[in-house]
CSV table of C-alpha atoms in Angstrom, one decimal:
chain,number,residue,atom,x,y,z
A,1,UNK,CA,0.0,0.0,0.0
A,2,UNK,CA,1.1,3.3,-1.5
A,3,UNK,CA,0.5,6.4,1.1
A,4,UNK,CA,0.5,9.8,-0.3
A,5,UNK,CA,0.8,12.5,2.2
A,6,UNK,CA,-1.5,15.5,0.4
A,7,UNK,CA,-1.2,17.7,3.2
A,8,UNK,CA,-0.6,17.3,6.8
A,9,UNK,CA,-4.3,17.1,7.1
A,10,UNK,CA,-5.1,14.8,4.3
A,11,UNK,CA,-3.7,11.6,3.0
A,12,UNK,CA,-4.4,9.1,0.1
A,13,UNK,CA,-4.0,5.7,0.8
A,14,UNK,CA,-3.4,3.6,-2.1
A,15,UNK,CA,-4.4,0.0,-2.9
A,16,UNK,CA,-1.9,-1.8,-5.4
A,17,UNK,CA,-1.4,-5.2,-5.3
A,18,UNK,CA,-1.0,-6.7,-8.8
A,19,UNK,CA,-3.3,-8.0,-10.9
A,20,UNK,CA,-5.9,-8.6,-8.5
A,21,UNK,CA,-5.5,-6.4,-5.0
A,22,UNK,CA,-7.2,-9.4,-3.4
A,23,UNK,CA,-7.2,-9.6,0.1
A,24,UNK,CA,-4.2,-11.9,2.0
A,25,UNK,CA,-1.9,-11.2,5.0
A,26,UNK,CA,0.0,-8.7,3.7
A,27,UNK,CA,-2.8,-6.4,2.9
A,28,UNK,CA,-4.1,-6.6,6.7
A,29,UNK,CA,-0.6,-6.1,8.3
A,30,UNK,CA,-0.3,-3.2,5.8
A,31,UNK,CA,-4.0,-1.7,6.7
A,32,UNK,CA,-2.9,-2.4,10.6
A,33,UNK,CA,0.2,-0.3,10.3
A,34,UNK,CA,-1.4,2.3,8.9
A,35,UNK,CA,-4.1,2.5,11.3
A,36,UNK,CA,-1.3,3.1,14.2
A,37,UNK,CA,-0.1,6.1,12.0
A,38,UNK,CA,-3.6,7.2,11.4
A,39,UNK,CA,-4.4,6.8,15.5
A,40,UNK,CA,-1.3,8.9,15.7
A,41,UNK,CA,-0.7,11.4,13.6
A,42,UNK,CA,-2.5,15.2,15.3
A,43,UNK,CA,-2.5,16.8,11.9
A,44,UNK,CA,-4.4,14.4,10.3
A,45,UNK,CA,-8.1,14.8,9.6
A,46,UNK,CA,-9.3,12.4,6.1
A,47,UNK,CA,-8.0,9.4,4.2
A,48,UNK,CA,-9.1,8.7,1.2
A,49,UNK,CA,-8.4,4.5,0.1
A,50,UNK,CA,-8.3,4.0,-3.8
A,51,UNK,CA,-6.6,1.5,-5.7
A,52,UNK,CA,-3.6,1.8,-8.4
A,53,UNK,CA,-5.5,-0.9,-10.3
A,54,UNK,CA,-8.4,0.0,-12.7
A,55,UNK,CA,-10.6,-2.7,-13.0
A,56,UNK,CA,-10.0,-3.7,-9.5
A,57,UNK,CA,-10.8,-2.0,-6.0
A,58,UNK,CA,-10.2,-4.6,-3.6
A,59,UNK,CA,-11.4,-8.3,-5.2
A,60,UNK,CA,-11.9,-10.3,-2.3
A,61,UNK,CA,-10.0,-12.8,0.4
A,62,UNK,CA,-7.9,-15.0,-1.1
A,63,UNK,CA,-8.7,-17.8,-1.8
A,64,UNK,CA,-5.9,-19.9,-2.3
A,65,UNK,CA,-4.8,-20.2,1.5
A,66,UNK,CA,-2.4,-16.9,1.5
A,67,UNK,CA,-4.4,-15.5,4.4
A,68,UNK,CA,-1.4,-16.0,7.1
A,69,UNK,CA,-2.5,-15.7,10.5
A,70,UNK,CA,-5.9,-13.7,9.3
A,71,UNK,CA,-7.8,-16.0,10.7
A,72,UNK,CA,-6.5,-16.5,14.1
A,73,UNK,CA,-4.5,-13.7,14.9
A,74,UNK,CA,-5.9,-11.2,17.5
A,75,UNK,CA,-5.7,-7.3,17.3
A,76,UNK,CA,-5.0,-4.1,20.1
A,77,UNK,CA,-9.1,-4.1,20.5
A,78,UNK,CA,-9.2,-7.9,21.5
A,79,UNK,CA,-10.9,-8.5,18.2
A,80,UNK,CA,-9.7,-11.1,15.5
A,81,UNK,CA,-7.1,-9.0,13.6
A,82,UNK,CA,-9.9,-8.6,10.6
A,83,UNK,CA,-12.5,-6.9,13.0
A,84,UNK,CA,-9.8,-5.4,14.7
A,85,UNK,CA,-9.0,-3.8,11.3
A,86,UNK,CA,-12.6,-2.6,10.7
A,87,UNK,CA,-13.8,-1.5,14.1
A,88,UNK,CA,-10.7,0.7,14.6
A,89,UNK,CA,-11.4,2.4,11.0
A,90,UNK,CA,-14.4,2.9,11.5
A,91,UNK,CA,-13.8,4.6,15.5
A,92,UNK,CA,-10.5,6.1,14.3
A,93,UNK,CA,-9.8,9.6,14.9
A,94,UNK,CA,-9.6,10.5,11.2
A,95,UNK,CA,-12.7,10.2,8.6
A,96,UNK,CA,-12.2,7.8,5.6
A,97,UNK,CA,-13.3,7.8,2.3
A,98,UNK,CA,-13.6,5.4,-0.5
A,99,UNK,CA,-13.1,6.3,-3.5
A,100,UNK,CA,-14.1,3.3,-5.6
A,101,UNK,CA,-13.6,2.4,-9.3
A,102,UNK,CA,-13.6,-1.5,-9.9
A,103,UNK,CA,-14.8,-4.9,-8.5
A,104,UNK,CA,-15.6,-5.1,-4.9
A,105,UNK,CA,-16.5,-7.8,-3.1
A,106,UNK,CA,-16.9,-10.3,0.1
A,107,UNK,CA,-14.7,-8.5,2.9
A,108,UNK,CA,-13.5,-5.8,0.1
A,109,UNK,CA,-17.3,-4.3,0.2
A,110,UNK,CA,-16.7,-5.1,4.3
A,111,UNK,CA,-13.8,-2.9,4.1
A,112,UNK,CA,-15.4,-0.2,2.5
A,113,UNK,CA,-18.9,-0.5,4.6
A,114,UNK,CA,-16.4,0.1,7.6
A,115,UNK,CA,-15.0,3.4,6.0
A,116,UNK,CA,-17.4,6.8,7.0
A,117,UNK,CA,-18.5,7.3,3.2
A,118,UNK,CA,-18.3,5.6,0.1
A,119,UNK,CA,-18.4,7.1,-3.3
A,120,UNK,CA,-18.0,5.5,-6.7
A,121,UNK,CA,-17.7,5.7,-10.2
A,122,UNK,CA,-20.9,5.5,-12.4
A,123,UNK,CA,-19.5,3.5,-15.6
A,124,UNK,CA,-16.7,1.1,-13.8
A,125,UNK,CA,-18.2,0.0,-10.2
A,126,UNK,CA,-19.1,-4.4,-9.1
A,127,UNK,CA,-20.1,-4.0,-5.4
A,128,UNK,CA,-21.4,-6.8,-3.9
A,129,UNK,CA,-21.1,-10.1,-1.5
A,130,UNK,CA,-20.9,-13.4,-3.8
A,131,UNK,CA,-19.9,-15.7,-0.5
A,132,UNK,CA,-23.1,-17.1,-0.8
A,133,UNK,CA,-22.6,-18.6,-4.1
A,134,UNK,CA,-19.4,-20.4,-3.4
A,135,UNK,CA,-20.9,-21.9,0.2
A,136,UNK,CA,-20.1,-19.4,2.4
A,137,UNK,CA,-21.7,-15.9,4.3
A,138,UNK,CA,-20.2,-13.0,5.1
A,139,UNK,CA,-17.9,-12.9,8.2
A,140,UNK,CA,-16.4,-9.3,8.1
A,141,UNK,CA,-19.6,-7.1,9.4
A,142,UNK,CA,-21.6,-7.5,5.8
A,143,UNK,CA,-24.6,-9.5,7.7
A,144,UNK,CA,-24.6,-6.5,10.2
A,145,UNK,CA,-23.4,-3.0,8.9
A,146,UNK,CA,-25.5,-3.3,5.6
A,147,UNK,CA,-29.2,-3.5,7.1
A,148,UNK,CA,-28.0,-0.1,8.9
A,149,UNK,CA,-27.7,1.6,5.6
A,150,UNK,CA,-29.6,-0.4,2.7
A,151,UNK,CA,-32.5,-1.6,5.4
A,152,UNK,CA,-33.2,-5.6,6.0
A,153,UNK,CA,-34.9,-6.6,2.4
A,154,UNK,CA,-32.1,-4.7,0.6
A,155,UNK,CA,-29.5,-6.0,2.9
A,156,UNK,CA,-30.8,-9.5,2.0
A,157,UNK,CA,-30.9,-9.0,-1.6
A,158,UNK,CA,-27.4,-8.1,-1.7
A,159,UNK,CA,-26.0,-11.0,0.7
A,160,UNK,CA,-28.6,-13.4,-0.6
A,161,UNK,CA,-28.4,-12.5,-4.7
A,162,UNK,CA,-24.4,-13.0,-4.8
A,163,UNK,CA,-24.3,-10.5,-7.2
A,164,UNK,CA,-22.9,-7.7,-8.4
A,165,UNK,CA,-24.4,-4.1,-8.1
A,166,UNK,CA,-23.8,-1.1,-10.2
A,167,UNK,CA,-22.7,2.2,-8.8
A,168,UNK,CA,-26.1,3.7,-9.6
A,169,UNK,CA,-28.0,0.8,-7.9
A,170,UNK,CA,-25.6,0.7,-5.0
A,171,UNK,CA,-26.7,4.6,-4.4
A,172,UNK,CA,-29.9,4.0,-4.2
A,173,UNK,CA,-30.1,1.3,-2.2
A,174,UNK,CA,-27.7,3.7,0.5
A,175,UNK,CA,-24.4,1.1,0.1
A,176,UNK,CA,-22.9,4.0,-1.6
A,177,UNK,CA,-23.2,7.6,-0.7
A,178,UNK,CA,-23.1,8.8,-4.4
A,179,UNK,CA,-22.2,7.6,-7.4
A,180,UNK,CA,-20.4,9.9,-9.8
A,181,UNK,CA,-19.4,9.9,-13.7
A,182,UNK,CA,-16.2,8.6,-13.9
A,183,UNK,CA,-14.8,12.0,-14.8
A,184,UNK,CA,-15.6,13.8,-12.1
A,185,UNK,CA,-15.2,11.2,-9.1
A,186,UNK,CA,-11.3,12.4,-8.4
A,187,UNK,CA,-12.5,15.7,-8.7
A,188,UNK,CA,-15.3,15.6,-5.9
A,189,UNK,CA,-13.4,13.1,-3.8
A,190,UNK,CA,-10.6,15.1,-3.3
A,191,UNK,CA,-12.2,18.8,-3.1
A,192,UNK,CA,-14.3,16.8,0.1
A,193,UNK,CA,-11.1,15.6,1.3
A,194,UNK,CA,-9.5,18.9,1.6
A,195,UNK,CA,-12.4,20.4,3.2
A,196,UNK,CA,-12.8,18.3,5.5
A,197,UNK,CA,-9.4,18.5,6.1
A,198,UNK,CA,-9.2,22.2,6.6
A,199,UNK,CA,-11.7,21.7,10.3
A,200,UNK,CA,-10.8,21.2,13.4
A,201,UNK,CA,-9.8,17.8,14.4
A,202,UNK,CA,-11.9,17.8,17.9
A,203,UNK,CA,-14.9,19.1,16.2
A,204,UNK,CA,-14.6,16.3,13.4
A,205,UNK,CA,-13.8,13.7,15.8
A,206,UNK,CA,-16.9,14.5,18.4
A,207,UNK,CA,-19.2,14.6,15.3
A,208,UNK,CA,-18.3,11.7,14.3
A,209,UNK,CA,-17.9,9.5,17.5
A,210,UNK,CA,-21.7,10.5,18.1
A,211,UNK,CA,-22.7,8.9,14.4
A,212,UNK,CA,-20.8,6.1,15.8
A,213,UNK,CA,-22.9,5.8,19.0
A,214,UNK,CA,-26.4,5.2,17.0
A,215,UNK,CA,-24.9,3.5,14.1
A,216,UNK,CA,-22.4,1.0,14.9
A,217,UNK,CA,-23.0,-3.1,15.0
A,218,UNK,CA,-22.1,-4.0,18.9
A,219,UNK,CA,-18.6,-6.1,19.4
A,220,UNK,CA,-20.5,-9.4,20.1
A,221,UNK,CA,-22.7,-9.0,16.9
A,222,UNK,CA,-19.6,-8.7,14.7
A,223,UNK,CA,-17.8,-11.9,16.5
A,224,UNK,CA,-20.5,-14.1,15.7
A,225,UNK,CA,-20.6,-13.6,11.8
A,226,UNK,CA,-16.8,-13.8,12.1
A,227,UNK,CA,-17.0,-17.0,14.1
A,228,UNK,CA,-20.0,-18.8,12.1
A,229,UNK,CA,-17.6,-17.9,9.1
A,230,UNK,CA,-14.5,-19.6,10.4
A,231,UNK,CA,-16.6,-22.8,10.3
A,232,UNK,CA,-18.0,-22.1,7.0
A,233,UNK,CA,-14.6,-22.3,5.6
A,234,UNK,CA,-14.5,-25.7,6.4
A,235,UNK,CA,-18.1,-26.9,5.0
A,236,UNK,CA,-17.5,-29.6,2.3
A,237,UNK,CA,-20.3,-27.9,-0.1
A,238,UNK,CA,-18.2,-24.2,0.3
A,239,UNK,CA,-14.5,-26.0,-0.3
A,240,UNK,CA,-16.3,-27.9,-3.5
A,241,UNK,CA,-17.5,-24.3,-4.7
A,242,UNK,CA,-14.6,-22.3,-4.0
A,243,UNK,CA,-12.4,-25.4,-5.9
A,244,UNK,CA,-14.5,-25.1,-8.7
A,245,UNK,CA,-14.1,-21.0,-9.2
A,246,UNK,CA,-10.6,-21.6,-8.8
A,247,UNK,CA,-10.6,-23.9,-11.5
A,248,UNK,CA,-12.1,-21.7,-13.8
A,249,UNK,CA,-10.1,-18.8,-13.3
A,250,UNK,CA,-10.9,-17.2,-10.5
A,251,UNK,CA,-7.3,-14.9,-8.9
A,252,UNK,CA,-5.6,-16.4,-12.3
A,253,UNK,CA,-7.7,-15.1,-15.4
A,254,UNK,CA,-9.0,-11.0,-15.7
A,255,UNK,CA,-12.4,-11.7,-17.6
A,256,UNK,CA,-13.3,-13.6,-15.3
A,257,UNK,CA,-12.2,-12.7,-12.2
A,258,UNK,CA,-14.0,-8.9,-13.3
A,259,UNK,CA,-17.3,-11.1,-13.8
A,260,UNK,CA,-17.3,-14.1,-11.7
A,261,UNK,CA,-20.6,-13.8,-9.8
A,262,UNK,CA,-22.2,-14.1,-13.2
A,263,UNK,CA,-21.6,-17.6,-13.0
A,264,UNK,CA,-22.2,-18.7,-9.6
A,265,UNK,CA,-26.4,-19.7,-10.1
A,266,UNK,CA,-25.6,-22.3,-12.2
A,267,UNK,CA,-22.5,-23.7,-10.6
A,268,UNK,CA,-25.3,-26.1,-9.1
A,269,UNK,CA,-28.4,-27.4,-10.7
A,270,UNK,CA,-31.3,-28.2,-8.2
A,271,UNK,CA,-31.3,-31.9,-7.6
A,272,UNK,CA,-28.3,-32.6,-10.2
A,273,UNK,CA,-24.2,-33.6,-9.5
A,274,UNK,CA,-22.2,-31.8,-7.7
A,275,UNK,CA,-20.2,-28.5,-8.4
A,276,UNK,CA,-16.9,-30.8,-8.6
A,277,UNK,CA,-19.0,-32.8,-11.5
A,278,UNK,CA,-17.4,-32.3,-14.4
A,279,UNK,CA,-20.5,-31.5,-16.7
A,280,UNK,CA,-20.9,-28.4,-14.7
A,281,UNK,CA,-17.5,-27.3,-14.7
């Protein structure tokens, strides 16, 4: 991760980890560390998270078993080290913004649901949660920090569709705060970073610590997901699904990894083989 010191005030933090940015070790440790310099730093007041990589935000966790200790490793809050990542965005003492062009997905849209606002480009936006589809739910606060904003039936639609949603659907439905023409999404990003910037950091960090107080999933809620996930890993139904994405590309192959959830309704037919079957694959 690439961090671009604007002004004392206002950083970019950038996303680039070729081809895919999907989410392993080495993205966490890099989000912890700079959550100590955010928790840290007195001048600063907004960060704003993009990625180097067009077609790609964040993807998703990886999938091939380069997670390190992501899963069992324990953060300053007490939390897992993944909640640990999200809870101490979203109660840091600076305000982040996504800025989002690409494919986001699984605990990528987590990520970004943990930042303070999220705004993405019109024409090149995939948000969504495609666990589902590959025998698994979200474990990162999905289940609870999207009924807050979207409401339960939307929530459900998302989570429940796998799909993918547009950045025009997304704001709409409140996963997004706006969604802007590509053009002009730098642009509007970076003038509300600066202003922000330019306030007082006790005013900004009261306002938003109140927000937190009547918006925020409690700890307990979010160790659940994160627990009943840890055991979904291990499901034989979600390791025959996630073998057979892997199989057709998925973390090796563009096209499809930029369209995957696509697919994932007919990796099964009702009352038919398997997904490891080969007529399906």
């Amino acid at each position: 991760m690439r961090v671009i010191e604007e002004t004392p005030g206002y950083w970019r933090a950038v996303f680039d980890y070729p081809p895919f940015n999907v989410v392993d070790g080495d993205v966490c440790q890099a989000l912890q560390d700079l959550l100590v310099r955010m928790e840290t730093t007195e001048s600063l007041r907004v960060v704003v998270f993009e990625s180097a990589l067009p077609d790609f935000y964040l993807s998703h966790f990886d999938l091939t078993g380069r997670l390190g200790n992501v899963m069992s490793a324990i953060g300053p809050t007490g939390l897992p080290i993944l909640m640990d990542t999200f809870v101490r965005l979203t109660k840091a003492p600076v305000v982040s913004l996504a800025r989002i062009r690409g494919c986001v997905r699984g605990v990528s849209s987590e990520f970004v649901l943990a930042c303070d606002m999220r705004f993405a480009s019109r024409e090149n936006t995939k948000l969504g949660h495609p666990e589902l589809g590959v025998g698994l739910h979200p474990g990162g606060g999905g289940t609870e920090r999207l009924p807050h904003l979207v409401g339960r039936g939307r929530a459900l639609e998302i989570v429940l569709s796998a799909n993918d949603f547009d950045g025009d659907t997304a704001e709409r439905y409140g996963y997004v705060n706006r969604s802007l023409p590509d053009a002009e999404l730098d642009g509007f990003v970076d003038a509300l970073a600066r202003r922000i910037g330019s306030f007082d950091r006790r005013a900004l960090v009261a306002a938003k610590h109140l927000v937190n107080l009547v918006s925020l999933p409690p700890f307990d809620r979010l160790l659940d997901a994160f627990a009943s996930f840890g055991t979904a890993l291990g499901w034989p139904e979600a390791q025959n699904r996630i073998k057979t994405v892997l199989g057709r590309g998925l973390q090796r192959d563009a096209a499809f990894e930029k369209n995957w959830p696509e697919v994932l309704g007919t990796l099964v037919e009702t009352g038919k083989k398997g997904v490891g079957d080969d007529s399906h694959a």
